PDB file of C-alpha atoms in Angstrom:
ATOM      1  CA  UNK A   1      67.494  -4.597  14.372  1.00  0.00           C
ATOM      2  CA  UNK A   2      64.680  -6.112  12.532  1.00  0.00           C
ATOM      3  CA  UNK A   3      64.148  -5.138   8.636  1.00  0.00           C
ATOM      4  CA  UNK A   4      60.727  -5.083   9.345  1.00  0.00           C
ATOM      5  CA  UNK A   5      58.155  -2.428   7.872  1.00  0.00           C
ATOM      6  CA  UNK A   6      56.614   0.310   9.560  1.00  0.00           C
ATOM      7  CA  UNK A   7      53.590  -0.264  11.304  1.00  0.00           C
ATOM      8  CA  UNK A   8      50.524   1.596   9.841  1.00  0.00           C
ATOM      9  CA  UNK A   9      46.636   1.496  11.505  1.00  0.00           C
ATOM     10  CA  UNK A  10      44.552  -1.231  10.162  1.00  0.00           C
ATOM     11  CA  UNK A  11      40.267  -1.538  10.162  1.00  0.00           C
ATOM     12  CA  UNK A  12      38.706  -1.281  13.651  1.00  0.00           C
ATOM     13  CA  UNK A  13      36.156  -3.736  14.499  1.00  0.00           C
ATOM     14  CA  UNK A  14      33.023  -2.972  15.670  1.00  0.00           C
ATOM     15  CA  UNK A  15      32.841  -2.295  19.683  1.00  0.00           C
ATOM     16  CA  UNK A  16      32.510  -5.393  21.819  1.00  0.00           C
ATOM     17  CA  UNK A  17      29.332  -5.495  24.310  1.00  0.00           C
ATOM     18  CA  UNK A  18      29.717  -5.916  28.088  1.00  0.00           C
ATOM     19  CA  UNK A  19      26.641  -7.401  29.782  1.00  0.00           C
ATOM     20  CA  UNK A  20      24.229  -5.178  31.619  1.00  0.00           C
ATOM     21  CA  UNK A  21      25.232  -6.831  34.709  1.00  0.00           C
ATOM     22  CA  UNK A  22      28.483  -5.620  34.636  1.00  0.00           C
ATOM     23  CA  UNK A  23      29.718  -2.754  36.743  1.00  0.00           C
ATOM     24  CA  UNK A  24      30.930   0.033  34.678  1.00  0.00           C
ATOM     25  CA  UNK A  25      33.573   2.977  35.657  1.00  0.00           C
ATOM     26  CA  UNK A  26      31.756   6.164  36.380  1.00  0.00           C
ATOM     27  CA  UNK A  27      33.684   7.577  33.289  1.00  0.00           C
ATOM     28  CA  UNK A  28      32.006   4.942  30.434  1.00  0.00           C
ATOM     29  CA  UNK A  29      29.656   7.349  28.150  1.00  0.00           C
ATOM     30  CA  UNK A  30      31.436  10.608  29.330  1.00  0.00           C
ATOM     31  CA  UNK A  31      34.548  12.662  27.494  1.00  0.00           C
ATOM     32  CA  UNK A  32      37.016  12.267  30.570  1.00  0.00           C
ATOM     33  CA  UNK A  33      37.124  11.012  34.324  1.00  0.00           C
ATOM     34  CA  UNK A  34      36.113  12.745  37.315  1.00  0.00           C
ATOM     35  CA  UNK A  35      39.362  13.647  38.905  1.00  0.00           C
ATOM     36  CA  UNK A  36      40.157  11.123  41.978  1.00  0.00           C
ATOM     37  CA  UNK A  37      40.054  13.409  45.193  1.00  0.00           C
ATOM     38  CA  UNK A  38      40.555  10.312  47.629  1.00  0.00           C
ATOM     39  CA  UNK A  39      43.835   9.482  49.510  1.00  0.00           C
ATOM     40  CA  UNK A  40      46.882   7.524  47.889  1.00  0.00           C
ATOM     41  CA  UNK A  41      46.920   5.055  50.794  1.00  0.00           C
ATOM     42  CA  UNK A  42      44.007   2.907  50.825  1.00  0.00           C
ATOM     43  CA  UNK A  43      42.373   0.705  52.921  1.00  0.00           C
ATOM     44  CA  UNK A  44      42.585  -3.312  53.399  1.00  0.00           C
ATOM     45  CA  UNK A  45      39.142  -4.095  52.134  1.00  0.00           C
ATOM     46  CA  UNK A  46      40.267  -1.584  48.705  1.00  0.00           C
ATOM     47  CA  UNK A  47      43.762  -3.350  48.866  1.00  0.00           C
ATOM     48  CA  UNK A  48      41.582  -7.020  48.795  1.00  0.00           C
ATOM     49  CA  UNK A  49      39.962  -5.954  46.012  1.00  0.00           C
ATOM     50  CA  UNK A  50      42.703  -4.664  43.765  1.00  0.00           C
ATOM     51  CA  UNK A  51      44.023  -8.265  44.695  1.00  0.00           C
ATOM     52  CA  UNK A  52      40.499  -9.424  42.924  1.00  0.00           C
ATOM     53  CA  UNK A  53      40.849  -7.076  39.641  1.00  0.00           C
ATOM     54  CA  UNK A  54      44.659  -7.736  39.192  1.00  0.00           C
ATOM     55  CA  UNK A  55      44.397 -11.101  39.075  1.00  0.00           C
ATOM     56  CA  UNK A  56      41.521 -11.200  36.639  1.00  0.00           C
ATOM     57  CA  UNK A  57      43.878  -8.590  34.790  1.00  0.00           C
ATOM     58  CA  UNK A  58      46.726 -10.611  34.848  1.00  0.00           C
ATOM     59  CA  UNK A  59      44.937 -14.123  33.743  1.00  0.00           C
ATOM     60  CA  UNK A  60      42.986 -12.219  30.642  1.00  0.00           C
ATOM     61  CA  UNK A  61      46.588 -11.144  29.438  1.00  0.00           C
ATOM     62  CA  UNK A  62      47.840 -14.870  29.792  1.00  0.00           C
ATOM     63  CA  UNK A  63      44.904 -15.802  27.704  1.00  0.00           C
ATOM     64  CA  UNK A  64      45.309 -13.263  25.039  1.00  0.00           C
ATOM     65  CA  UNK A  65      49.115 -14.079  24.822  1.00  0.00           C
ATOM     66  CA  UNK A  66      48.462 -17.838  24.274  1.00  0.00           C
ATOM     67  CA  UNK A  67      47.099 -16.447  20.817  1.00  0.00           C
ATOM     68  CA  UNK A  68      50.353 -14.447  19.578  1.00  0.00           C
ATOM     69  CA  UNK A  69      51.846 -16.077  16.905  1.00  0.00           C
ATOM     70  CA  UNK A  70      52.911 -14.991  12.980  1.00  0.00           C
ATOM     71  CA  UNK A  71      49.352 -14.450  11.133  1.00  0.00           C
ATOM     72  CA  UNK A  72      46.908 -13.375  14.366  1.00  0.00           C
ATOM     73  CA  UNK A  73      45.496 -10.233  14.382  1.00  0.00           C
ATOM     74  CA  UNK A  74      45.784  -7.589  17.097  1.00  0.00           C
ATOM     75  CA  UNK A  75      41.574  -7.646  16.904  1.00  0.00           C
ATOM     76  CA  UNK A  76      41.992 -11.479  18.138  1.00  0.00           C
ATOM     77  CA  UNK A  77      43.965 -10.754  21.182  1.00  0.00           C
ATOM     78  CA  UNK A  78      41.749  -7.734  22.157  1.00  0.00           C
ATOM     79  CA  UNK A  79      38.331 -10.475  21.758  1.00  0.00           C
ATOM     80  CA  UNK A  80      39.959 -12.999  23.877  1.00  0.00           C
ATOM     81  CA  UNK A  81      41.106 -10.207  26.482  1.00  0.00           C
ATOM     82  CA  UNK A  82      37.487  -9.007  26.288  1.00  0.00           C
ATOM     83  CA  UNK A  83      35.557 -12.191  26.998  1.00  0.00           C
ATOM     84  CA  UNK A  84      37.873 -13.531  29.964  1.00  0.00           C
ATOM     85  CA  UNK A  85      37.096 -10.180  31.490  1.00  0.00           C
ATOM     86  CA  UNK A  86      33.663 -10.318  30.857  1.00  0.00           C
ATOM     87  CA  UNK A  87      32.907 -14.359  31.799  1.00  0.00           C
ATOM     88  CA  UNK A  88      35.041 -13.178  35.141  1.00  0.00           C
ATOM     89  CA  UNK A  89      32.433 -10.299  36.039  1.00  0.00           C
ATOM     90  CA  UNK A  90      35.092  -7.588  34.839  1.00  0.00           C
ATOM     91  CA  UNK A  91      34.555  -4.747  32.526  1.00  0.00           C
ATOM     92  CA  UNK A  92      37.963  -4.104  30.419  1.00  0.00           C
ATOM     93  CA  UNK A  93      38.931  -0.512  32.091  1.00  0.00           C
ATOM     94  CA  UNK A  94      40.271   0.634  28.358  1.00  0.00           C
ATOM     95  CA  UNK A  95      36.813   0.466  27.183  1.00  0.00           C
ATOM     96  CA  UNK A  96      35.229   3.970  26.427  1.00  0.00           C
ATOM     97  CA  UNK A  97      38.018   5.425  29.092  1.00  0.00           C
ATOM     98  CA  UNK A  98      38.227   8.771  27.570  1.00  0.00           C
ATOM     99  CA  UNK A  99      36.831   7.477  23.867  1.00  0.00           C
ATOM    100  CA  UNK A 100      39.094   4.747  23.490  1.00  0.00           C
ATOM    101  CA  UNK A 101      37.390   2.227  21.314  1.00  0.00           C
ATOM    102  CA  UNK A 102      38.788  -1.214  22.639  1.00  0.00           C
ATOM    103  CA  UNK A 103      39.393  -3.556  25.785  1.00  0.00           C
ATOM    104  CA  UNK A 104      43.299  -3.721  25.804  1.00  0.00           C
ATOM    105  CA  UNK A 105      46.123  -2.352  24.448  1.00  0.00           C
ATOM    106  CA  UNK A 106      47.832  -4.002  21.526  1.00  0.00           C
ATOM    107  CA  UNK A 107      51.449  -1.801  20.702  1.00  0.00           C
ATOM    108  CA  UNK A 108      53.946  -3.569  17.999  1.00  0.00           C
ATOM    109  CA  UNK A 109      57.118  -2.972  17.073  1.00  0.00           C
ATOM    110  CA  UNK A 110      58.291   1.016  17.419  1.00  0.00           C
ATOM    111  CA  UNK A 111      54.631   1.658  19.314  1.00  0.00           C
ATOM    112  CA  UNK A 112      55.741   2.824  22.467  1.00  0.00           C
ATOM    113  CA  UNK A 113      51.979   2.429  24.195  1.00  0.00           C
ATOM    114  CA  UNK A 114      48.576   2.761  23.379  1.00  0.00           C
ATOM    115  CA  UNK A 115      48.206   0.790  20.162  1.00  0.00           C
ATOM    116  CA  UNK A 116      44.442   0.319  19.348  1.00  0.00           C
ATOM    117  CA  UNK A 117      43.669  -3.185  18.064  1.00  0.00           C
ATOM    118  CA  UNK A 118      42.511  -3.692  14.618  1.00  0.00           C
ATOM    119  CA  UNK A 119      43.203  -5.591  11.648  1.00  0.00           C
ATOM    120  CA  UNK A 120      46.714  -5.540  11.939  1.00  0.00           C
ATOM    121  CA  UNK A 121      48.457  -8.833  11.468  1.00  0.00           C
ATOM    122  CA  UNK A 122      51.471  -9.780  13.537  1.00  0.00           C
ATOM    123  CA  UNK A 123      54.516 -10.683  11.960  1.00  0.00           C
ATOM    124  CA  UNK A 124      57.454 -13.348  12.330  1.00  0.00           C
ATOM    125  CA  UNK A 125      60.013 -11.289  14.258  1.00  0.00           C
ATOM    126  CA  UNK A 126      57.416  -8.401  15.634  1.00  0.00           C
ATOM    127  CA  UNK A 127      57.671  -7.810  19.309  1.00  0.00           C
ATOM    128  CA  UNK A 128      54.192  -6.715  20.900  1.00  0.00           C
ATOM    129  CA  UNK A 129      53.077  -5.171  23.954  1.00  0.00           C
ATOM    130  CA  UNK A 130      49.463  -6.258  25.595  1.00  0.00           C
ATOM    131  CA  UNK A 131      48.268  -3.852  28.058  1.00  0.00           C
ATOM    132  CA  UNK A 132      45.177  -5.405  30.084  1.00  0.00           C
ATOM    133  CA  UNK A 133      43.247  -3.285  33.012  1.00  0.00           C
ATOM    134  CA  UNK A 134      40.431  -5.190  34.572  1.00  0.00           C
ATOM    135  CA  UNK A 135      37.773  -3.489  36.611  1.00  0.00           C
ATOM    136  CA  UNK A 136      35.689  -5.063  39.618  1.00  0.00           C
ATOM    137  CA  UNK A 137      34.398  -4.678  42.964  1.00  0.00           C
ATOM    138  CA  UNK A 138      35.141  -0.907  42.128  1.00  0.00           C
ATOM    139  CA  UNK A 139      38.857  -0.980  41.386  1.00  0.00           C
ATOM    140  CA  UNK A 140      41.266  -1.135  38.340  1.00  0.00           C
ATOM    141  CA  UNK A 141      44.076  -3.776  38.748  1.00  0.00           C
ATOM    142  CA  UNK A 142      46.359  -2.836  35.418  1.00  0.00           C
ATOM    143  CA  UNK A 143      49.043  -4.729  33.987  1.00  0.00           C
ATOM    144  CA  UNK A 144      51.455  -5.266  30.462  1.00  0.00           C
ATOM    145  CA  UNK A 145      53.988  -6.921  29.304  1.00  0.00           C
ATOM    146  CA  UNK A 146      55.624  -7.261  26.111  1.00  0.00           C
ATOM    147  CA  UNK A 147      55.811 -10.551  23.832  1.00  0.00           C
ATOM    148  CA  UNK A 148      58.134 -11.866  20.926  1.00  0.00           C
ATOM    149  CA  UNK A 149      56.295 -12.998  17.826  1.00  0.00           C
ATOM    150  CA  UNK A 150      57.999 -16.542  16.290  1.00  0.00           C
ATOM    151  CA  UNK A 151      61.265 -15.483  15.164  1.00  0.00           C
ATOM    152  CA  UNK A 152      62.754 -11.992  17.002  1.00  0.00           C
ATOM    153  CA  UNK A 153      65.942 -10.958  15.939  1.00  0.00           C
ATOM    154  CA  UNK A 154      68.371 -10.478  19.242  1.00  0.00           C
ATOM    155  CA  UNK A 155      68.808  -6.951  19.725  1.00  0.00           C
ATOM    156  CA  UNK A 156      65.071  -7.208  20.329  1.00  0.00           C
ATOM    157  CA  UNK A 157      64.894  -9.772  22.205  1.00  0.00           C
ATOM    158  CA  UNK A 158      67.535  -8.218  24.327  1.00  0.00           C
ATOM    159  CA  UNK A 159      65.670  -4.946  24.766  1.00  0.00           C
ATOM    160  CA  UNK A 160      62.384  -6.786  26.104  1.00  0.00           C
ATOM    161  CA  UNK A 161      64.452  -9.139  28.407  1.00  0.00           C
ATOM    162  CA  UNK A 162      66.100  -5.862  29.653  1.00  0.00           C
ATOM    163  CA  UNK A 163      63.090  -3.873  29.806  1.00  0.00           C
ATOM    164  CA  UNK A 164      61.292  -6.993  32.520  1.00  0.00           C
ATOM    165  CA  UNK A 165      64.658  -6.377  34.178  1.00  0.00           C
ATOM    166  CA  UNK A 166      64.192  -3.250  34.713  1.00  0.00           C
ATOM    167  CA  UNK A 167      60.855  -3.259  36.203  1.00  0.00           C
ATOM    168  CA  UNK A 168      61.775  -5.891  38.580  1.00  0.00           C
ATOM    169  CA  UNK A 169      64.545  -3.894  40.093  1.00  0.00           C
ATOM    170  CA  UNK A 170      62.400  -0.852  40.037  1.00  0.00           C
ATOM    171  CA  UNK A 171      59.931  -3.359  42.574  1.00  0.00           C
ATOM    172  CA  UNK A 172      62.823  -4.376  44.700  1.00  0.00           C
ATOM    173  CA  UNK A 173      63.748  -0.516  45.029  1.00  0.00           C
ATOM    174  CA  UNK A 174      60.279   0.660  46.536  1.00  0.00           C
ATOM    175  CA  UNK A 175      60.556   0.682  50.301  1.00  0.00           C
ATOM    176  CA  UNK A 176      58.299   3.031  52.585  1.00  0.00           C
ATOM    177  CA  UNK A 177      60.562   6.126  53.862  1.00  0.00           C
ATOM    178  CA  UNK A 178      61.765   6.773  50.304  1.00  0.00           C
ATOM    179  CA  UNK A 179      60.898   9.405  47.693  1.00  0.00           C
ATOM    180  CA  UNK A 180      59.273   8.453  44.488  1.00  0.00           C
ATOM    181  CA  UNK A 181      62.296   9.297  42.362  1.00  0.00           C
ATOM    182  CA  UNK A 182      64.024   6.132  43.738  1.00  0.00           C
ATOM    183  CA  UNK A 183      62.122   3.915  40.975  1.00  0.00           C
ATOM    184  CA  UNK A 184      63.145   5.855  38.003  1.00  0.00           C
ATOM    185  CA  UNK A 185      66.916   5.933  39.108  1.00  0.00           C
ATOM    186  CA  UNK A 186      67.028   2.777  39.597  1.00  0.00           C
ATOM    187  CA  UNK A 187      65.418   1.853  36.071  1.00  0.00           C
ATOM    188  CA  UNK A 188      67.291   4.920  34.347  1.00  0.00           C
ATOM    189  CA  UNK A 189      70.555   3.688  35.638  1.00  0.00           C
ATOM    190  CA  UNK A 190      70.102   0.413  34.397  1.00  0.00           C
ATOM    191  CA  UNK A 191      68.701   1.452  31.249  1.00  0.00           C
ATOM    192  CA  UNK A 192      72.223   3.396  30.706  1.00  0.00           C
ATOM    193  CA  UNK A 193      73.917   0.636  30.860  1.00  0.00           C
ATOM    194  CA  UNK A 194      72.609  -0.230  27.463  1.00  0.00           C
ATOM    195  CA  UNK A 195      72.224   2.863  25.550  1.00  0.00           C
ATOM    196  CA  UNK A 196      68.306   2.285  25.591  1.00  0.00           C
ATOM    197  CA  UNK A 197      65.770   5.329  25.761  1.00  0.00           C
ATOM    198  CA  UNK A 198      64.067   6.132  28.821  1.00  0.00           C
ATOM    199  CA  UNK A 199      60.349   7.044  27.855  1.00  0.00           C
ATOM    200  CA  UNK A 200      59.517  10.064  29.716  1.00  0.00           C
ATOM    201  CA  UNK A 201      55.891  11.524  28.936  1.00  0.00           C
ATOM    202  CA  UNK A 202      54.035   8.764  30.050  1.00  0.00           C
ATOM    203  CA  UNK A 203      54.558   7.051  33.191  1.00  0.00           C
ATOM    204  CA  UNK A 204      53.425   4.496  35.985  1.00  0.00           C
ATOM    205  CA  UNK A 205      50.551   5.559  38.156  1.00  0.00           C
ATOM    206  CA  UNK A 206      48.351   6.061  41.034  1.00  0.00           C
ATOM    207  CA  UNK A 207      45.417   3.325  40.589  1.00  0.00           C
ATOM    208  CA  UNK A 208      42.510   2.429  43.396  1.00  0.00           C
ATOM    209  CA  UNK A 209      38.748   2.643  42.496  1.00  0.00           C
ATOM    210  CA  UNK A 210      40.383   5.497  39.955  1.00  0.00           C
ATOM    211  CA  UNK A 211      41.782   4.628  37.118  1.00  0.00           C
ATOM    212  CA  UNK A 212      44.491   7.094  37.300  1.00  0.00           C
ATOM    213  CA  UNK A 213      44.541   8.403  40.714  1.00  0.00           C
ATOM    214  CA  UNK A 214      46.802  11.696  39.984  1.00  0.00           C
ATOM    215  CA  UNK A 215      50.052   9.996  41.439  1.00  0.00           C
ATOM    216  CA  UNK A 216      53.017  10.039  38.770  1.00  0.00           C
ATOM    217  CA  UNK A 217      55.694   7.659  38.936  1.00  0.00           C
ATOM    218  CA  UNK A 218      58.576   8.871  36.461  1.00  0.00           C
ATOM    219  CA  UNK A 219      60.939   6.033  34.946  1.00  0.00           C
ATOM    220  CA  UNK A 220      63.582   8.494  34.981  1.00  0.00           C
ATOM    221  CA  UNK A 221      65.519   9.996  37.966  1.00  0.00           C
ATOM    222  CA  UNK A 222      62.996  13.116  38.146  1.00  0.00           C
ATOM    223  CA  UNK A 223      63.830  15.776  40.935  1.00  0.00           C
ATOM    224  CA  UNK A 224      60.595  16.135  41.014  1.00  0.00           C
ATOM    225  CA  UNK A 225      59.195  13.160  42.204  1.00  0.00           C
ATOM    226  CA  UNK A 226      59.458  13.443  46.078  1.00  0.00           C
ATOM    227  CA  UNK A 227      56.211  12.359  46.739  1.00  0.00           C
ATOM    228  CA  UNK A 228      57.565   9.549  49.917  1.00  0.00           C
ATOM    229  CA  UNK A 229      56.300   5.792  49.712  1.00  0.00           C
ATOM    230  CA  UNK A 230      53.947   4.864  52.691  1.00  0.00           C
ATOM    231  CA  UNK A 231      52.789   1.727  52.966  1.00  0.00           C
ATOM    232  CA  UNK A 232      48.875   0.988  51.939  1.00  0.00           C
ATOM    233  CA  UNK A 233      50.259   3.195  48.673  1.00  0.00           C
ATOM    234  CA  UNK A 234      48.491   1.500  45.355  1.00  0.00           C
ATOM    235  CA  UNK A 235      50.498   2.669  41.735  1.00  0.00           C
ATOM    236  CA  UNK A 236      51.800   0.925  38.848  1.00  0.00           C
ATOM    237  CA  UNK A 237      55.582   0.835  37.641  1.00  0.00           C
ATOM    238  CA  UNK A 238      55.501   0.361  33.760  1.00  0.00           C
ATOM    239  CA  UNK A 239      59.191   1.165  32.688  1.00  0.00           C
ATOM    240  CA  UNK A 240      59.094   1.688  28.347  1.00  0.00           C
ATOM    241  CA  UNK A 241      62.395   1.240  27.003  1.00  0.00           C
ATOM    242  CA  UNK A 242      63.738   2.545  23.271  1.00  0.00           C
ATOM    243  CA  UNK A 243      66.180   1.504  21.354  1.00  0.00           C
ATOM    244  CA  UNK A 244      66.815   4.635  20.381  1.00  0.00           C
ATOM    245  CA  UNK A 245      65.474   8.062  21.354  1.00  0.00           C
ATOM    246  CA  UNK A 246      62.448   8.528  24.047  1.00  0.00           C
ATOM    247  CA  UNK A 247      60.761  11.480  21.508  1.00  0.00           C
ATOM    248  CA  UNK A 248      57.654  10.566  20.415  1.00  0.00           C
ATOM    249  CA  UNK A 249      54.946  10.972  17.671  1.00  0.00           C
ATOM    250  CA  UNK A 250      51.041  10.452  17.670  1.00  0.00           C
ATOM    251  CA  UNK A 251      49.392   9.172  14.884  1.00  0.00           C
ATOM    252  CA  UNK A 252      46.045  11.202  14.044  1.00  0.00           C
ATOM    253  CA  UNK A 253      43.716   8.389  16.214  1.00  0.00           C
ATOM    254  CA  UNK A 254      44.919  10.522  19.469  1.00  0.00           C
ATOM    255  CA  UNK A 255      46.608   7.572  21.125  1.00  0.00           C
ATOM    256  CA  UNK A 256      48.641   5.010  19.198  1.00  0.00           C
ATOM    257  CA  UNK A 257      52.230   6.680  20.168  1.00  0.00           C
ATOM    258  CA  UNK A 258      55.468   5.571  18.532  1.00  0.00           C
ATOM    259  CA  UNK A 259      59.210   6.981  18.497  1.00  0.00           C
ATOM    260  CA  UNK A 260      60.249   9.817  16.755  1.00  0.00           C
ATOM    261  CA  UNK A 261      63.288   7.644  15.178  1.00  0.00           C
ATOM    262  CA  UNK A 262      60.520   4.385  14.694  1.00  0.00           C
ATOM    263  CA  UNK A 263      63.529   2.189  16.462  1.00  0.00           C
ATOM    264  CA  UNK A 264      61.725  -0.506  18.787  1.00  0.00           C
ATOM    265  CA  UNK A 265      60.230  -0.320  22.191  1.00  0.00           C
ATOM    266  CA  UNK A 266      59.674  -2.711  24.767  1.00  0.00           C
ATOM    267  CA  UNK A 267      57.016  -1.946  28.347  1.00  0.00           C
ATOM    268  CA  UNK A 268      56.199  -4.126  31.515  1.00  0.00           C
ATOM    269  CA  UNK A 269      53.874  -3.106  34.049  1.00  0.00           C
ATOM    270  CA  UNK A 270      52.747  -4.659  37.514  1.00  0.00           C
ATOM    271  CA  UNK A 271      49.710  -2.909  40.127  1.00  0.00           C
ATOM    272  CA  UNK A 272      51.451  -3.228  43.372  1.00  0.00           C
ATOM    273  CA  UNK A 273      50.480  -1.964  47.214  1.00  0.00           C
ATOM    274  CA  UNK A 274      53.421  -0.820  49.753  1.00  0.00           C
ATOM    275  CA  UNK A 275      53.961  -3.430  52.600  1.00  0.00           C
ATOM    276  CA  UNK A 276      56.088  -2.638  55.664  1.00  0.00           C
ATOM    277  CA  UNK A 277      59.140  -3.840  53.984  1.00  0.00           C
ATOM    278  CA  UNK A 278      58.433  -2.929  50.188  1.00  0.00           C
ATOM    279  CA  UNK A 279      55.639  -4.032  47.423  1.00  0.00           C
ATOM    280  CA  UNK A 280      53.420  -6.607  46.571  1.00  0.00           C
ATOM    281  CA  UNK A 281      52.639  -7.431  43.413  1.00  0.00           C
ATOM    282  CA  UNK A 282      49.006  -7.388  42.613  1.00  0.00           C
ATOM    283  CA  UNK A 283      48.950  -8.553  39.336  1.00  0.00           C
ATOM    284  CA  UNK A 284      50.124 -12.713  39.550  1.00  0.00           C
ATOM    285  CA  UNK A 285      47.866 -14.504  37.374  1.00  0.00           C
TER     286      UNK A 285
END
């Protein structure tokens, strides 16, 4: 693996302004969410407009990403995030969701998921994970994926290749009629293969005008998950992969989580909707 240095937080920026004209989630200015009481399955016209907010999503992570290179700050790819979201009519869902201070996601190296960007500089050989939500027309459409920066060393490389892997057979596997649990087997099973970690504490969710809806989707095979896929059903999948073990640490900013052994981590994420005969992606740029 990499010889690279730990990862420690940088200088926050100030927070970026969203036009007035912007629609904002009910939970902007308030300590937490209302919890989502609504039903999992939604409606065409919600469905429609997911399609709407996932694409936006999607296209402000493609922008960002153009930007990742040795010497760019993680403060660089969170402005260019924010202003595609904003020139698109979006407001960036991370923004003041629960107090967090930025409009994506920025997690490097051993960060397993919500790095806050700041001053930090990216490095030949990092890896780095953007996280993007958009919201618009009253829905979130939520997506990541995780990027090599210049020169990544293979077992790296590896573990993000095989962590996209995994979420695409975890897609393939949904199918109305089965349980939940189907998704993490399938991306526990492959995970195996290679010795990687299977993150545990912090999943894929339920996603519609909320957020997070309530609905858990495990990476691992959890007995618990039994919840059965209907179609009209609106989550996320967003398999994170360790090289080593899936225990975790916070740092003292309440979010930025890495692993316990500070070996790398790798995350993709799509929004999708159940069809008939299994998922849609809502988040294609």
């Amino acid at each position: 693996m990499s010889g690279q240095s730990l990862l420690v937080p940088g200088e926050l920026s100030p927070v970026r302004s969203v036009p007035g004209n912007i629609r904002r989630p009910e939970y902007v200015g308030k300590p937490a969410p209302t919890p989502y009481s609504g039903p999992e399955v939604q409606t065409p016209e919600t469905i429609e407009a997911m399609r709407i907010a996932g694409r936006i999503a999607a296209r402000a992570m493609a922008e960002a990403a153009k930007l990742i290179a040795p010497g760019v700050t993680t403060d660089e790819l969170d402005r260019v995030a924010h202003e595609y979201m904003c020139d698109h009519g979006a407001y960036p869902s991370t923004l003041g969701y629960r107090g967090f201070p930025k409009s994506l996601c920025t997690s490097v190296n051993e960060v397993i998921c919500h790095g806050i960007p700041d001053s930090t500089v990216l490095r030949d050989g990092d890896i780095v994970n953007l996280d993007v939500t958009a919201y618009i027309g009253g829905v979130h459409g939520d997506n990541n994926a995780t990027y090599l920066v210049g020169d990544v060393d293979e077992e790296s490389r590896l573990l993000v290749e095989r962590t996209r892997e995994s979420l695409n057979r975890a897609i393939k596997a949904v199918r109305p009629g089965r349980q939940i649990n189907i998704i993490g087997r399938v991306i526990e099973s492959y995970a195996k293969r290679f010795g990687y970690g299977v993150v545990r504490d912090f999943t894929g969710h339920g996603i519609n005008s909320s957020f997070h809806s309530g609905l858990i989707i495990p990476h691992y095979d959890s007995p618990h998950a039994t919840t059965v896929i209907q179609p009209g059903m609106t989550f996320t999948i967003e398999p994170m992969l360790t090289l080593g073990t899936h225990d975790y640490d916070m740092w003292d900013d309440g979010w930025t989580v890495v692993t316990k052994d500070r070996k790398r981590t790798a995350q993709f994420e799509h929004t999708l909707v159940v069809t008939a005969t299994g998922a849609e992606i809502l988040t294609l740029p």
